[in-house]
Coordinates of N, CA, C and O in Angstrom, one line a residue:
M264 N -5.5 16.8 -9.0 CA -5.3 15.6 -8.2 C -7.2 16.1 -7.3 O -6.9 16.9 -6.3
P265 N -7.7 15.3 -7.8 CA -9.0 15.1 -7.1 C -8.8 14.6 -5.4 O -7.6 13.7 -5.2
W266 N -8.8 14.5 -4.4 CA -9.1 14.2 -3.3 C -10.0 12.9 -2.9 O -11.2 13.4 -3.5
Y267 N -9.4 12.4 -1.8 CA -10.2 11.2 -1.1 C -10.6 11.4 0.2 O -10.0 12.2 0.6
D268 N -11.9 10.7 0.5 CA -12.1 11.7 2.0 C -12.9 11.0 2.7 O -14.4 11.2 2.0
H269 N -12.8 9.5 3.3 CA -14.5 9.4 4.0 C -13.5 8.3 4.6 O -12.0 7.8 5.0
D270 N -14.8 7.9 5.2 CA -14.0 7.3 7.3 C -12.8 8.3 7.2 O -12.2 6.5 8.7
G271 N -12.4 9.2 8.0 CA -11.5 9.1 8.7 C -9.8 9.3 7.6 O -8.8 9.8 7.9
L272 N -10.0 8.6 6.4 CA -8.6 8.5 5.4 C -9.0 9.1 4.2 O -10.1 9.7 3.8
K273 N -8.1 9.5 3.7 CA -7.8 11.0 3.5 C -6.4 10.6 2.2 O -5.9 10.9 3.0
F274 N -6.5 11.3 1.0 CA -5.5 10.7 0.2 C -5.8 12.4 -1.4 O -7.1 12.2 -1.5
H275 N -4.8 12.2 -1.9 CA -4.5 12.5 -3.0 C -4.5 10.9 -4.3 O -3.9 10.5 -3.8
H276 N -5.3 11.4 -5.5 CA -5.1 10.5 -6.5 C -5.0 11.6 -7.4 O -5.7 12.7 -8.3
A277 N -4.9 10.7 -8.2 CA -4.8 11.4 -9.8 C -5.4 11.6 -11.4 O -6.5 10.3 -10.7
D278 N -6.3 12.0 -11.7 CA -6.9 11.9 -12.3 C -7.6 10.1 -13.5 O -6.3 9.8 -13.3
G279 N -8.6 9.6 -13.5 CA -8.8 8.8 -14.1 C -7.6 7.3 -13.3 O -8.1 6.2 -13.9
W280 N -7.6 7.6 -11.8 CA -7.2 5.9 -11.3 C -8.7 5.8 -10.1 O -9.6 6.9 -10.0
A281 N -9.0 4.7 -11.0 CA -10.3 4.5 -9.9 C -10.1 4.3 -8.8 O -9.1 3.6 -7.9
I282 N -11.3 4.0 -8.0 CA -11.2 3.9 -6.0 C -12.3 2.7 -6.1 O -13.2 3.1 -7.5
E283 N -12.0 2.4 -4.8 CA -13.0 1.3 -5.3 C -13.6 1.0 -2.8 O -12.4 1.4 -3.0
R284 N -13.3 1.0 -2.4 CA -14.6 0.7 -1.1 C -14.8 0.0 -0.6 O -16.0 -0.8 -1.7
D285 N -14.7 -1.4 -0.2 CA -15.6 -2.8 -0.2 C -15.1 -2.7 1.6 O -14.5 -2.0 2.1
T286 N -16.8 -3.0 2.1 CA -16.6 -3.0 3.8 C -17.2 -4.7 4.1 O -18.0 -4.9 2.8
D287 N -16.6 -5.1 4.7 CA -17.3 -6.9 4.2 C -18.3 -6.2 5.4 O -18.9 -6.0 6.3
E288 N -19.2 -8.1 5.8 CA -20.1 -8.2 7.0 C -20.0 -7.4 8.3 O -20.7 -7.0 9.1
D289 N -18.5 -7.1 9.7 CA -18.4 -7.1 9.8 C -18.1 -5.4 10.2 O -17.9 -4.7 11.3
G290 N -17.9 -4.5 8.7 CA -18.0 -3.7 8.2 C -16.7 -3.3 8.9 O -16.3 -1.6 8.6
H291 N -16.1 -3.5 8.6 CA -14.5 -3.5 8.3 C -14.3 -3.5 6.6 O -14.6 -4.3 5.3
W292 N -13.3 -1.7 6.6 CA -13.6 -0.9 5.5 C -12.5 -1.3 5.3 O -11.0 -1.7 5.5
Q293 N -11.6 -1.9 3.3 CA -10.9 -1.1 2.3 C -10.7 -0.8 0.6 O -11.8 -0.4 0.8
V294 N -9.5 -0.1 1.0 CA -9.9 1.3 -0.3 C -8.3 0.5 -1.4 O -8.1 0.8 -0.8
S295 N -8.7 0.5 -2.1 CA -8.6 -0.4 -3.0 C -8.5 1.0 -4.4 O -9.3 1.5 -5.2
I296 N -6.9 1.4 -5.4 CA -7.3 2.5 -5.9 C -6.1 1.8 -6.6 O -4.6 1.2 -6.9
Q297 N -6.6 1.6 -8.4 CA -6.0 1.0 -9.5 C -5.9 2.4 -10.4 O -6.0 3.1 -10.9
S298 N -4.8 2.3 -10.8 CA -3.6 3.1 -12.3 C -4.1 2.9 -13.6 O -5.3 1.5 -14.3
P299 N -4.8 3.5 -14.2 CA -4.9 2.9 -15.9 C -3.9 2.2 -16.2 O -4.3 1.2 -17.1
E300 N -2.6 1.6 -15.6 CA -1.9 0.8 -15.9 C -1.5 -0.6 -15.3 O -3.4 -0.9 -14.4
T301 N -0.6 -0.7 -14.3 CA -1.2 -2.5 -13.4 C -1.0 -1.5 -12.3 O -2.1 -2.5 -11.1
A302 N -0.1 -0.3 -12.2 CA 0.2 -0.4 -11.2 C -1.3 -0.1 -9.7 O -2.4 0.3 -10.2
F303 N -1.7 -0.4 -8.7 CA -2.0 -0.2 -7.6 C -2.0 0.5 -6.1 O -0.9 -0.5 -5.6
V304 N -2.8 1.1 -5.4 CA -2.2 1.1 -4.6 C -4.0 0.0 -3.2 O -4.9 0.4 -3.5
L305 N -3.5 0.0 -1.9 CA -4.4 -1.0 -1.0 C -4.2 -0.5 0.4 O -3.2 0.5 0.7
I306 N -5.2 0.2 0.6 CA -5.5 0.8 1.9 C -6.5 0.0 2.8 O -7.7 0.5 2.9
K307 N -5.7 -0.5 4.0 CA -6.3 -1.2 4.9 C -6.0 -1.3 7.0 O -5.7 -2.7 7.2
P308 N -7.3 -1.1 7.2 CA -6.6 -1.1 8.6 C -6.9 -2.5 9.2 O -8.1 -3.1 8.6
L309 N -6.5 -3.1 9.6 CA -6.1 -4.1 10.3 C -6.2 -4.5 12.1 O -6.3 -4.9 12.5
G310 N -6.9 -3.7 12.6 CA -7.6 -3.2 13.9 C -5.3 -2.8 15.2 O -5.1 -2.4 14.3
P311 N -5.9 -3.4 16.6 CA -4.5 -2.6 17.1 C -3.4 -4.0 16.9 O -3.3 -5.0 18.1
I312 N -2.7 -3.8 16.7 CA -1.1 -4.9 16.0 C -0.4 -3.9 17.0 O 0.2 -2.9 16.3
E313 N -0.3 -4.4 17.4 CA 0.9 -3.8 18.7 C 2.8 -3.7 17.6 O 2.9 -2.3 18.1
D314 N 3.4 -4.8 17.0 CA 4.7 -4.0 16.2 C 4.2 -4.3 15.2 O 4.0 -5.3 15.0
L315 N 4.9 -3.0 14.7 CA 4.7 -3.0 12.9 C 5.3 -3.1 12.1 O 5.2 -4.4 11.0
E316 N 7.1 -3.5 12.5 CA 7.6 -4.0 11.4 C 7.7 -5.9 11.9 O 7.5 -6.4 10.9
E317 N 6.9 -5.9 12.8 CA 6.4 -7.6 12.6 C 4.8 -8.2 11.3 O 4.8 -8.5 11.2
A318 N 5.1 -6.4 11.1 CA 3.4 -7.1 10.5 C 3.8 -6.8 9.2 O 3.4 -8.2 8.5
A319 N 4.8 -5.8 9.1 CA 5.5 -6.5 7.4 C 5.8 -7.7 7.2 O 5.9 -7.6 6.7
E320 N 7.3 -7.9 8.3 CA 7.8 -9.5 7.8 C 6.8 -10.1 7.4 O 6.3 -11.0 7.3
V321 N 5.9 -10.5 8.3 CA 4.3 -11.1 7.3 C 4.1 -11.3 6.9 O 3.8 -12.3 5.8
T322 N 3.5 -9.8 6.5 CA 3.1 -9.7 5.1 C 4.1 -10.3 4.3 O 3.6 -11.2 3.1
L323 N 4.9 -10.3 4.2 CA 6.8 -10.5 3.3 C 6.8 -11.3 3.3 O 6.4 -12.1 2.4
E324 N 6.2 -12.3 4.6 CA 6.2 -13.6 4.4 C 5.0 -14.4 3.4 O 5.3 -15.5 2.8
T325 N 4.3 -13.8 3.5 CA 2.8 -14.8 3.3 C 3.2 -14.0 1.8 O 2.7 -15.1 1.0
L326 N 3.7 -13.2 1.4 CA 4.0 -12.7 -0.5 C 5.1 -13.2 -1.1 O 5.1 -14.4 -2.0
R327 N 5.9 -13.9 -0.3 CA 7.3 -14.9 -0.6 C 6.4 -16.6 -0.7 O 7.0 -17.8 -1.4
E328 N 5.7 -16.9 0.0 CA 5.1 -17.7 -0.3 C 4.6 -18.4 -1.8 O 4.8 -19.2 -2.4
D329 N 4.2 -17.0 -1.8 CA 3.6 -17.5 -4.2 C 4.4 -16.6 -4.7 O 5.1 -17.4 -6.5
Y330 N 5.7 -16.3 -3.8 CA 7.1 -15.8 -5.7 C 8.2 -16.2 -4.4 O 8.5 -14.6 -3.3
P331 N 9.4 -17.2 -4.4 CA 9.8 -17.9 -3.8 C 11.2 -17.1 -4.4 O 11.8 -17.1 -3.3
D332 N 11.6 -16.5 -5.0 CA 12.5 -15.6 -5.1 C 12.4 -14.5 -6.3 O 13.4 -13.3 -5.4
L333 N 11.5 -13.2 -4.0 CA 11.5 -12.5 -3.7 C 12.5 -11.9 -3.4 O 13.5 -12.3 -3.0
E334 N 13.1 -10.8 -3.3 CA 14.4 -9.9 -2.6 C 13.5 -8.5 -2.4 O 12.8 -8.5 -2.7
E335 N 13.8 -8.6 -0.8 CA 13.0 -7.5 -0.5 C 14.4 -6.7 0.2 O 15.9 -7.7 0.1
E336 N 13.7 -5.6 0.8 CA 15.0 -4.5 1.0 C 14.0 -3.5 2.2 O 13.1 -3.2 2.1
E337 N 15.0 -3.9 3.7 CA 13.7 -3.4 4.5 C 14.3 -1.8 4.5 O 14.7 -0.8 4.2
V338 N 12.7 -1.1 4.4 CA 12.8 0.8 4.5 C 11.5 1.3 5.3 O 10.8 1.1 6.1
E339 N 11.5 2.2 6.0 CA 10.5 3.8 6.1 C 10.3 4.5 5.8 O 11.3 5.3 4.9
E340 N 9.5 5.0 5.9 CA 9.5 6.0 5.5 C 7.7 7.2 6.3 O 7.4 6.4 7.1
L341 N 7.6 8.4 5.7 CA 6.8 9.5 6.4 C 5.0 8.6 6.1 O 5.3 9.3 4.0
I342 N 4.7 8.3 6.8 CA 3.3 8.0 5.1 C 2.2 9.2 6.8 O 2.4 9.0 7.8
G343 N 1.4 10.4 6.5 CA 0.5 10.8 7.3 C 1.7 11.2 8.6 O 0.7 11.3 9.9
G344 N 1.9 11.3 7.7 CA 3.4 12.5 9.4 C 4.3 11.7 9.8 O 4.1 11.7 11.6
A345 N 2.7 9.8 9.8 CA 4.1 9.1 11.0 C 4.5 8.3 10.4 O 5.3 7.6 9.4
R346 N 5.0 7.0 10.7 CA 6.6 6.5 10.5 C 6.0 5.0 10.1 O 4.9 5.0 10.4
A347 N 7.1 4.4 8.5 CA 5.8 3.8 8.8 C 7.0 2.3 8.1 O 7.2 2.9 6.8
P348 N 6.5 1.5 8.8 CA 8.0 0.6 9.1 C 7.4 -0.4 7.3 O 6.2 -0.4 7.5
G349 N 8.5 -1.4 6.9 CA 7.8 -2.0 5.9 C 8.8 -3.2 4.5 O 9.9 -2.6 5.7
Y350 N 8.9 -3.0 4.2 CA 9.5 -3.9 3.0 C 9.1 -2.8 1.5 O 8.3 -2.9 0.8
D351 N 10.3 -2.8 0.5 CA 10.1 -2.9 -0.9 C 10.6 -3.9 -0.8 O 11.9 -4.7 -0.9
A352 N 9.6 -5.3 -1.7 CA 9.9 -6.6 -2.6 C 9.8 -6.4 -4.2 O 8.9 -5.7 -5.0
T353 N 11.3 -7.5 -5.0 CA 10.9 -6.9 -6.1 C 11.2 -8.7 -6.1 O 11.5 -9.6 -5.9
F354 N 9.7 -9.5 -7.8 CA 9.7 -10.1 -8.0 C 9.4 -10.8 -9.3 O 9.1 -9.7 -10.2
T355 N 9.7 -11.5 -9.7 CA 9.5 -11.9 -11.2 C 8.2 -13.0 -11.3 O 8.2 -13.7 -11.3
S356 N 7.8 -12.5 -12.6 CA 6.3 -13.7 -12.4 C 6.0 -13.4 -14.1 O 5.4 -11.9 -14.7
L357 N 6.5 -14.2 -15.3 CA 5.7 -14.4 -15.7 C 6.6 -13.2 -16.9 O 6.6 -12.1 -17.7
D358 N 7.5 -13.0 -16.3 CA 8.5 -12.2 -17.5 C 8.9 -10.7 -16.9 O 9.1 -9.0 -17.4
I359 N 8.5 -11.0 -16.4 CA 7.7 -9.3 -15.5 C 7.7 -9.6 -14.6 O 7.5 -9.9 -13.7
V360 N 8.8 -8.0 -14.2 CA 9.0 -7.7 -12.8 C 8.7 -6.7 -11.5 O 8.4 -5.9 -12.2
T361 N 8.2 -6.9 -11.5 CA 7.3 -6.7 -9.8 C 7.3 -5.9 -8.6 O 8.1 -6.5 -7.9
T362 N 7.7 -5.2 -8.2 CA 8.0 -3.7 -7.1 C 6.2 -4.4 -5.8 O 5.7 -3.4 -7.2
C363 N 7.2 -4.7 -4.6 CA 5.7 -4.2 -4.1 C 5.5 -3.5 -3.1 O 6.8 -3.9 -2.3
Q364 N 5.8 -2.4 -2.2 CA 5.7 -1.7 -1.2 C 4.6 -1.7 -0.1 O 3.9 -1.9 -1.0
I365 N 5.0 -2.4 0.4 CA 4.7 -3.4 2.0 C 5.4 -1.9 3.1 O 5.8 -1.8 3.9
R366 N 3.5 -1.4 3.7 CA 4.2 -0.4 4.2 C 3.6 0.1 6.0 O 1.9 -1.2 6.2
F367 N 3.3 -0.5 7.1 CA 2.4 -0.9 8.5 C 2.6 0.8 8.6 O 3.6 1.2 8.7
V368 N 1.3 1.9 9.3 CA 1.0 3.4 9.7 C 0.1 2.7 10.9 O -0.7 2.4 10.9
R369 N 0.4 4.0 11.9 CA -0.7 3.4 12.8 C -1.6 4.3 12.5 O -1.1 5.7 12.5
A370 N -2.6 4.5 12.6 CA -4.0 5.6 13.1 C -4.4 5.3 14.0 O -5.3 3.8 14.5
G371 N -4.2 6.1 15.2 CA -4.8 5.4 16.5 C -4.3 4.7 16.7 O -3.5 4.1 17.7
E372 N -5.7 3.5 17.6 CA -4.0 2.4 18.3 C -4.5 0.9 16.8 O -4.5 0.3 17.5
D373 N -5.5 1.4 15.6 CA -5.4 0.4 14.8 C -3.7 0.4 13.4 O -3.3 1.6 13.7
A374 N -3.2 0.0 13.4 CA -2.2 -1.0 12.5 C -3.0 -1.5 10.8 O -4.1 -1.0 11.0
V375 N -2.7 0.3 10.0 CA -2.9 0.5 8.4 C -2.1 -0.6 7.5 O -1.2 0.6 7.7
L376 N -2.7 -1.9 7.2 CA -1.3 -1.8 5.8 C -2.0 -1.2 4.9 O -2.7 -0.4 4.8
V377 N -0.7 0.2 4.0 CA -0.5 0.5 3.0 C 0.7 -0.7 2.3 O 1.3 -0.4 2.1
M378 N -0.4 -1.1 0.8 CA 0.5 -1.3 0.3 C 0.6 -1.9 -1.2 O -0.6 -0.9 -2.0
S379 N 1.4 -0.4 -2.1 CA 1.4 -0.6 -3.1 C 1.8 -0.8 -4.6 O 3.4 -1.6 -3.7
Q380 N 2.6 -1.2 -5.7 CA 3.0 -2.8 -5.8 C 2.9 -2.0 -7.4 O 1.5 -0.9 -8.3
H381 N 3.0 -2.2 -8.7 CA 3.8 -1.3 -10.0 C 4.8 -2.5 -10.8 O 5.0 -3.5 -10.1
A382 N 4.1 -2.4 -12.5 CA 5.6 -3.4 -12.6 C 6.2 -2.7 -13.4 O 5.5 -1.5 -13.8
D383 N 6.8 -3.5 -13.5 CA 8.6 -2.7 -15.3 C 7.4 -2.3 -16.6 O 8.3 -1.6 -17.5
V384 N 6.0 -2.9 -16.5 CA 6.2 -1.8 -17.9 C 4.9 -1.7 -17.0 O 4.4 -0.4 -18.2
D385 N 4.5 -0.4 -15.8 CA 4.4 0.1 -16.4 C 5.2 2.0 -16.1 O 6.3 1.8 -16.1
S386 N 4.0 2.7 -16.7 CA 5.3 3.9 -17.2 C 5.7 4.6 -15.6 O 5.0 4.6 -14.6
E387 N 6.6 5.0 -15.9 CA 7.2 5.9 -14.8 C 6.6 7.0 -14.4 O 6.3 7.0 -13.3
E388 N 5.7 7.5 -14.9 CA 5.1 8.5 -14.4 C 3.9 8.1 -13.9 O 3.6 8.5 -12.0
C389 N 3.8 6.0 -13.8 CA 2.0 6.2 -13.1 C 3.0 6.2 -11.6 O 2.5 6.0 -10.5
Q390 N 3.3 5.3 -11.7 CA 5.6 5.0 -10.5 C 4.8 5.7 -9.8 O 4.9 6.7 -7.9
D391 N 5.6 7.4 -9.9 CA 5.3 8.6 -9.4 C 3.6 9.0 -8.6 O 4.4 9.7 -7.7
E392 N 2.9 8.7 -9.6 CA 1.7 9.2 -8.8 C 1.4 8.1 -7.4 O 0.8 8.4 -7.0
M393 N 1.6 7.8 -8.2 CA 2.4 6.0 -6.6 C 2.2 6.4 -5.4 O 1.9 6.6 -4.4
E394 N 3.1 6.5 -5.9 CA 4.7 7.0 -4.6 C 3.7 9.3 -3.9 O 3.5 8.6 -2.6
R395 N 3.6 9.5 -4.5 CA 3.0 10.7 -5.0 C 1.5 10.6 -3.5 O 0.7 11.7 -2.6
L396 N 0.9 9.9 -4.3 CA -1.0 9.0 -3.0 C -0.7 8.6 -1.7 O -0.3 10.1 -0.5
R397 N 0.2 7.9 -2.0 CA 1.0 7.3 -1.1 C 0.9 8.0 0.6 O 1.4 8.3 1.2
R398 N 2.2 9.9 -0.2 CA 3.1 10.2 0.9 C 2.1 11.5 1.7 O 2.1 12.1 2.3
S399 N 0.7 11.4 0.5 CA -0.5 12.7 0.3 C -1.9 11.5 1.9 O -2.3 12.5 2.4
I400 N -1.3 9.8 1.8 CA -2.6 9.4 2.4 C -2.3 10.5 3.8 O -1.7 10.6 4.7
S401 N -3.2 10.8 5.0 CA -3.5 10.9 6.2 C -4.7 10.5 7.0 O -5.7 10.0 5.9
F402 N -5.1 11.0 8.2 CA -5.9 9.7 9.0 C -6.7 10.2 9.9 O -5.4 10.7 10.8
T403 N -8.0 10.5 10.4 CA -8.2 11.3 10.7 C -8.7 10.2 11.6 O -10.1 9.9 11.5
V404 N -8.2 10.2 13.6 CA -9.0 9.3 13.4 C -9.3 10.0 15.2 O -9.3 11.2 15.8

């Protein structure tokens, strides 16, 4: 498995997954990792947000605006050895069931959004690779 290592962000990713790093005019960056299927992972620092649970809830509500039938489950996992609260949200669009994992983790003073998404048409292997990627994320601040 290849490593991504840039700007204090490090993670393993599967061969064949495309990585795109974008930086806005203010120097804020985000990294998108796209599988060969429809699954993807987005990693984006959002600055010094105090309450990670509230940030996850606001992100969930934004998603709910587009998908009112959304069903959610509150979850927590470890990312980079740190507590990452969030939600697993499931919604249907064009007869495709999609699951979105919303997590917020602290990296120094910053809150970082780690959002991954896969559809029921994605292979189980693809979903497993996405989970491995999330678990391998680490931050150097």
